[in-house]
PDB file of C-alpha atoms in Angstrom:
ATOM      1  CA  MET A 238     -18.841-220.209-141.512  1.00  0.00           C
ATOM      2  CA  LYS A 239     -18.073-222.944-138.969  1.00  0.00           C
ATOM      3  CA  THR A 240     -15.386-221.563-136.678  1.00  0.00           C
ATOM      4  CA  ALA A 241     -13.538-222.829-133.607  1.00  0.00           C
ATOM      5  CA  LEU A 242     -11.803-220.703-131.000  1.00  0.00           C
ATOM      6  CA  ILE A 243      -8.328-222.071-130.218  1.00  0.00           C
ATOM      7  CA  VAL A 244      -7.048-220.959-126.792  1.00  0.00           C
ATOM      8  CA  ILE A 245      -3.279-221.423-126.806  1.00  0.00           C
ATOM      9  CA  ASP A 246      -0.997-221.956-123.795  1.00  0.00           C
ATOM     10  CA  MET A 247      -3.060-220.180-121.151  1.00  0.00           C
ATOM     11  CA  GLN A 248      -1.256-222.181-118.472  1.00  0.00           C
ATOM     12  CA  ASN A 249      -0.279-221.605-114.867  1.00  0.00           C
ATOM     13  CA  ASP A 250       3.458-221.357-115.562  1.00  0.00           C
ATOM     14  CA  TYR A 251       2.893-218.348-117.812  1.00  0.00           C
ATOM     15  CA  LEU A 252       0.195-216.608-115.796  1.00  0.00           C
ATOM     16  CA  TYR A 253       0.164-217.394-112.080  1.00  0.00           C
ATOM     17  CA  GLU A 254       2.061-215.597-109.326  1.00  0.00           C
ATOM     18  CA  LYS A 255       4.835-218.238-109.149  1.00  0.00           C
ATOM     19  CA  ARG A 256       5.783-217.824-112.809  1.00  0.00           C
ATOM     20  CA  LYS A 257       9.273-216.916-113.961  1.00  0.00           C
ATOM     21  CA  ASP A 258      10.021-213.199-114.362  1.00  0.00           C
ATOM     22  CA  LYS A 259      10.434-213.561-118.126  1.00  0.00           C
ATOM     23  CA  PHE A 260       6.709-214.276-118.427  1.00  0.00           C
ATOM     24  CA  ALA A 261       5.709-210.700-117.600  1.00  0.00           C
ATOM     25  CA  TYR A 262       2.210-210.877-119.055  1.00  0.00           C
ATOM     26  CA  ASN A 263      -0.599-208.787-117.618  1.00  0.00           C
ATOM     27  CA  THR A 264      -2.470-211.837-116.308  1.00  0.00           C
ATOM     28  CA  SER A 265      -5.692-210.146-115.237  1.00  0.00           C
ATOM     29  CA  GLU A 266      -6.054-208.148-118.475  1.00  0.00           C
ATOM     30  CA  LEU A 267      -5.250-211.069-120.769  1.00  0.00           C
ATOM     31  CA  THR A 268      -7.377-213.569-118.847  1.00  0.00           C
ATOM     32  CA  ALA A 269     -10.355-211.199-118.860  1.00  0.00           C
ATOM     33  CA  ALA A 270     -10.029-210.696-122.632  1.00  0.00           C
ATOM     34  CA  VAL A 271      -9.653-214.427-123.350  1.00  0.00           C
ATOM     35  CA  ASN A 272     -12.529-215.365-121.021  1.00  0.00           C
ATOM     36  CA  LYS A 273     -14.740-212.821-122.794  1.00  0.00           C
ATOM     37  CA  LEU A 274     -13.866-214.469-126.135  1.00  0.00           C
ATOM     38  CA  ILE A 275     -14.440-217.965-124.747  1.00  0.00           C
ATOM     39  CA  ASN A 276     -17.919-217.043-123.579  1.00  0.00           C
ATOM     40  CA  GLN A 277     -18.791-215.153-126.782  1.00  0.00           C
ATOM     41  CA  TYR A 278     -17.778-218.071-128.982  1.00  0.00           C
ATOM     42  CA  LYS A 279     -19.596-220.600-126.790  1.00  0.00           C
ATOM     43  CA  GLU A 280     -22.779-218.469-126.831  1.00  0.00           C
ATOM     44  CA  ASN A 281     -22.532-218.250-130.632  1.00  0.00           C
ATOM     45  CA  GLY A 282     -22.385-222.045-130.876  1.00  0.00           C
ATOM     46  CA  SER A 283     -18.692-222.306-131.770  1.00  0.00           C
ATOM     47  CA  ASP A 284     -16.439-224.908-130.205  1.00  0.00           C
ATOM     48  CA  VAL A 285     -13.707-223.760-127.839  1.00  0.00           C
ATOM     49  CA  ILE A 286     -10.497-225.792-127.945  1.00  0.00           C
ATOM     50  CA  TYR A 287      -7.723-225.485-125.359  1.00  0.00           C
ATOM     51  CA  ILE A 288      -4.055-226.138-126.120  1.00  0.00           C
ATOM     52  CA  ARG A 289      -1.325-226.841-123.566  1.00  0.00           C
ATOM     53  CA  HIS A 290       2.382-226.647-124.340  1.00  0.00           C
ATOM     54  CA  ILE A 291       3.959-229.617-122.578  1.00  0.00           C
ATOM     55  CA  ILE A 292       7.660-230.249-122.122  1.00  0.00           C
ATOM     56  CA  GLN A 293       8.673-233.798-121.247  1.00  0.00           C
ATOM     57  CA  ASN A 294       9.417-234.310-117.559  1.00  0.00           C
ATOM     58  CA  LEU A 295      13.115-235.103-117.823  1.00  0.00           C
ATOM     59  CA  PRO A 296      15.889-233.855-115.496  1.00  0.00           C
ATOM     60  CA  THR A 297      17.524-231.881-118.332  1.00  0.00           C
ATOM     61  CA  ASN A 298      14.225-230.220-119.292  1.00  0.00           C
ATOM     62  CA  ARG A 299      13.486-229.328-115.669  1.00  0.00           C
ATOM     63  CA  LEU A 300      16.889-227.601-115.527  1.00  0.00           C
ATOM     64  CA  LEU A 301      16.880-226.024-118.999  1.00  0.00           C
ATOM     65  CA  PHE A 302      13.254-224.893-119.128  1.00  0.00           C
ATOM     66  CA  GLY A 303      11.678-225.260-115.709  1.00  0.00           C
ATOM     67  CA  PHE A 304       8.192-224.503-117.043  1.00  0.00           C
ATOM     68  CA  SER A 305       5.348-226.413-118.730  1.00  0.00           C
ATOM     69  CA  ILE A 306       6.830-229.640-117.441  1.00  0.00           C
ATOM     70  CA  ALA A 307       4.478-232.594-117.906  1.00  0.00           C
ATOM     71  CA  GLY A 308       2.665-233.604-114.734  1.00  0.00           C
ATOM     72  CA  THR A 309       3.260-230.349-112.854  1.00  0.00           C
ATOM     73  CA  VAL A 310       0.699-227.815-111.639  1.00  0.00           C
ATOM     74  CA  GLY A 311       2.452-225.212-113.780  1.00  0.00           C
ATOM     75  CA  ALA A 312       1.621-227.103-116.968  1.00  0.00           C
ATOM     76  CA  GLU A 313      -2.115-227.121-116.224  1.00  0.00           C
ATOM     77  CA  LEU A 314      -4.541-224.616-117.708  1.00  0.00           C
ATOM     78  CA  TYR A 315      -4.572-221.377-115.715  1.00  0.00           C
ATOM     79  CA  SER A 316      -7.013-221.526-112.815  1.00  0.00           C
ATOM     80  CA  GLY A 317      -8.575-218.187-113.804  1.00  0.00           C
ATOM     81  CA  LEU A 318      -9.450-219.433-117.284  1.00  0.00           C
ATOM     82  CA  ASP A 319     -13.069-220.273-118.095  1.00  0.00           C
ATOM     83  CA  ILE A 320     -13.282-223.905-119.185  1.00  0.00           C
ATOM     84  CA  VAL A 321     -16.379-224.480-121.316  1.00  0.00           C
ATOM     85  CA  SER A 322     -15.480-227.640-123.238  1.00  0.00           C
ATOM     86  CA  GLU A 323     -13.649-230.913-122.879  1.00  0.00           C
ATOM     87  CA  TYR A 324     -11.503-230.251-125.936  1.00  0.00           C
ATOM     88  CA  CYS A 325      -7.961-229.958-124.641  1.00  0.00           C
ATOM     89  CA  PHE A 326      -4.899-230.988-126.625  1.00  0.00           C
ATOM     90  CA  ASP A 327      -1.230-231.093-125.714  1.00  0.00           C
ATOM     91  CA  LYS A 328       1.620-230.151-127.996  1.00  0.00           C
ATOM     92  CA  LEU A 329       5.357-230.653-127.719  1.00  0.00           C
ATOM     93  CA  VAL A 330       6.289-227.917-130.223  1.00  0.00           C
ATOM     94  CA  GLY A 331       4.962-224.440-130.999  1.00  0.00           C
ATOM     95  CA  ASP A 332       2.464-225.423-133.700  1.00  0.00           C
ATOM     96  CA  ALA A 333      -0.701-226.787-132.054  1.00  0.00           C
ATOM     97  CA  LEU A 334      -1.576-228.492-135.335  1.00  0.00           C
ATOM     98  CA  SER A 335       1.383-230.799-134.806  1.00  0.00           C
ATOM     99  CA  ASN A 336      -1.094-232.758-132.649  1.00  0.00           C
ATOM    100  CA  LYS A 337      -2.676-235.398-134.875  1.00  0.00           C
ATOM    101  CA  ASN A 338      -5.788-235.674-132.694  1.00  0.00           C
ATOM    102  CA  LEU A 339      -6.426-231.927-133.032  1.00  0.00           C
ATOM    103  CA  ARG A 340      -6.093-232.139-136.815  1.00  0.00           C
ATOM    104  CA  GLU A 341      -8.548-235.063-136.846  1.00  0.00           C
ATOM    105  CA  LEU A 342     -11.061-233.085-134.764  1.00  0.00           C
ATOM    106  CA  ILE A 343     -10.780-230.103-137.137  1.00  0.00           C
ATOM    107  CA  GLN A 344     -11.465-232.389-140.083  1.00  0.00           C
ATOM    108  CA  GLN A 345     -14.328-234.270-138.355  1.00  0.00           C
ATOM    109  CA  LYS A 346     -16.050-231.058-137.267  1.00  0.00           C
ATOM    110  CA  GLY A 347     -15.530-229.377-140.634  1.00  0.00           C
ATOM    111  CA  TYR A 348     -14.237-226.083-139.264  1.00  0.00           C
ATOM    112  CA  GLU A 349     -13.772-223.562-142.033  1.00  0.00           C
ATOM    113  CA  ALA A 350     -11.710-221.214-139.859  1.00  0.00           C
ATOM    114  CA  LEU A 351      -9.711-221.244-136.650  1.00  0.00           C
ATOM    115  CA  HIS A 352      -9.621-218.117-134.522  1.00  0.00           C
ATOM    116  CA  LEU A 353      -6.542-218.031-132.319  1.00  0.00           C
ATOM    117  CA  CYS A 354      -5.962-216.366-128.960  1.00  0.00           C
ATOM    118  CA  GLY A 355      -3.619-216.857-126.004  1.00  0.00           C
ATOM    119  CA  LEU A 356       0.148-216.993-125.663  1.00  0.00           C
ATOM    120  CA  ASP A 357       2.527-215.930-127.030  1.00  0.00           C
ATOM    121  CA  GLU A 358       1.850-213.854-130.128  1.00  0.00           C
ATOM    122  CA  CYS A 359       5.443-214.283-131.329  1.00  0.00           C
ATOM    123  CA  GLY A 360       5.661-217.886-130.192  1.00  0.00           C
ATOM    124  CA  CYS A 361       3.000-220.543-130.303  1.00  0.00           C
ATOM    125  CA  VAL A 362       0.194-218.343-131.664  1.00  0.00           C
ATOM    126  CA  THR A 363       2.314-217.456-134.698  1.00  0.00           C
ATOM    127  CA  ALA A 364       3.573-221.043-135.052  1.00  0.00           C
ATOM    128  CA  THR A 365       0.005-222.381-135.005  1.00  0.00           C
ATOM    129  CA  ALA A 366      -1.241-219.778-137.493  1.00  0.00           C
ATOM    130  CA  LEU A 367       1.627-220.559-139.866  1.00  0.00           C
ATOM    131  CA  GLY A 368       1.027-224.287-139.381  1.00  0.00           C
ATOM    132  CA  ALA A 369      -2.620-223.806-140.316  1.00  0.00           C
ATOM    133  CA  ALA A 370      -1.722-221.796-143.420  1.00  0.00           C
ATOM    134  CA  LYS A 371       0.748-224.477-144.476  1.00  0.00           C
ATOM    135  CA  ARG A 372      -2.010-227.090-144.177  1.00  0.00           C
ATOM    136  CA  GLY A 373      -4.571-225.005-146.084  1.00  0.00           C
ATOM    137  CA  ILE A 374      -6.620-224.183-142.975  1.00  0.00           C
ATOM    138  CA  LYS A 375      -7.832-220.604-142.570  1.00  0.00           C
ATOM    139  CA  ALA A 376      -6.536-219.111-139.311  1.00  0.00           C
ATOM    140  CA  GLU A 377      -7.052-215.642-137.922  1.00  0.00           C
ATOM    141  CA  ILE A 378      -5.529-214.125-134.795  1.00  0.00           C
ATOM    142  CA  ILE A 379      -7.776-212.190-132.418  1.00  0.00           C
ATOM    143  CA  SER A 380      -5.785-209.070-131.491  1.00  0.00           C
ATOM    144  CA  GLU A 381      -7.576-208.422-128.213  1.00  0.00           C
ATOM    145  CA  GLY A 382      -6.922-211.977-126.995  1.00  0.00           C
ATOM    146  CA  ILE A 383      -3.134-212.232-127.333  1.00  0.00           C
ATOM    147  CA  ALA A 384      -0.042-210.963-125.556  1.00  0.00           C
ATOM    148  CA  THR A 385       3.699-211.089-126.026  1.00  0.00           C
ATOM    149  CA  VAL A 386       6.818-210.543-123.977  1.00  0.00           C
ATOM    150  CA  PHE A 387       8.987-210.089-127.067  1.00  0.00           C
ATOM    151  CA  PRO A 388      10.400-206.753-128.290  1.00  0.00           C
ATOM    152  CA  LYS A 389       8.699-204.752-131.050  1.00  0.00           C
ATOM    153  CA  LYS A 390      11.284-205.799-133.659  1.00  0.00           C
ATOM    154  CA  LYS A 391      10.415-209.474-133.173  1.00  0.00           C
ATOM    155  CA  VAL A 392       6.689-208.695-133.178  1.00  0.00           C
ATOM    156  CA  ASP A 393       7.023-206.809-136.476  1.00  0.00           C
ATOM    157  CA  LYS A 394       8.977-209.700-138.012  1.00  0.00           C
ATOM    158  CA  ALA A 395       6.363-212.247-136.901  1.00  0.00           C
ATOM    159  CA  ARG A 396       3.514-210.115-138.231  1.00  0.00           C
ATOM    160  CA  GLU A 397       5.249-209.746-141.597  1.00  0.00           C
ATOM    161  CA  LYS A 398       5.673-213.533-141.821  1.00  0.00           C
ATOM    162  CA  LEU A 399       2.004-214.006-140.978  1.00  0.00           C
ATOM    163  CA  LYS A 400       0.920-211.456-143.569  1.00  0.00           C
ATOM    164  CA  LYS A 401       2.945-213.237-146.269  1.00  0.00           C
ATOM    165  CA  ALA A 402       1.259-216.503-145.288  1.00  0.00           C
ATOM    166  CA  GLY A 403      -2.184-214.911-145.597  1.00  0.00           C
ATOM    167  CA  VAL A 404      -2.962-214.882-141.869  1.00  0.00           C
ATOM    168  CA  LYS A 405      -5.007-211.888-140.740  1.00  0.00           C
ATOM    169  CA  TYR A 406      -5.564-210.234-137.397  1.00  0.00           C
ATOM    170  CA  ILE A 407      -9.170-209.626-136.443  1.00  0.00           C
TER     171      ILE A 407
END
């Protein structure tokens, strides 16, 4: 089965020392797990695709969000992340498949499944998995390669939604 690894939102603003307190991810643990996956998939001949969440660089967005702002160091892929391919796509919303160029690549390459890892399980990872299911693309979430800052109740709700959509954790 032709599979691609989709690495979602592993960006400086969520992982480096200068990040906002609300992004309390265990950077070293998550990065080690994701890098292990990146190298495993590359060695197995699968493509690795990186996704960046980008928020337009507008004064209101800088005030309201203050992270993932286009053109800032914080919006770049995390410096501790292994980069093994040139496939990198930006998205303006949670679902990475909202990016037309990514959808075209998936179709051109004939991927039969997308394996998702990165941030955040209850945010963009879930949104991308649900977006894939809606488009008839098989998506699976790699448990060891995700993290969340959301409470258990929200995690349970997201997982139930994913289950109903046919998305599995591997």
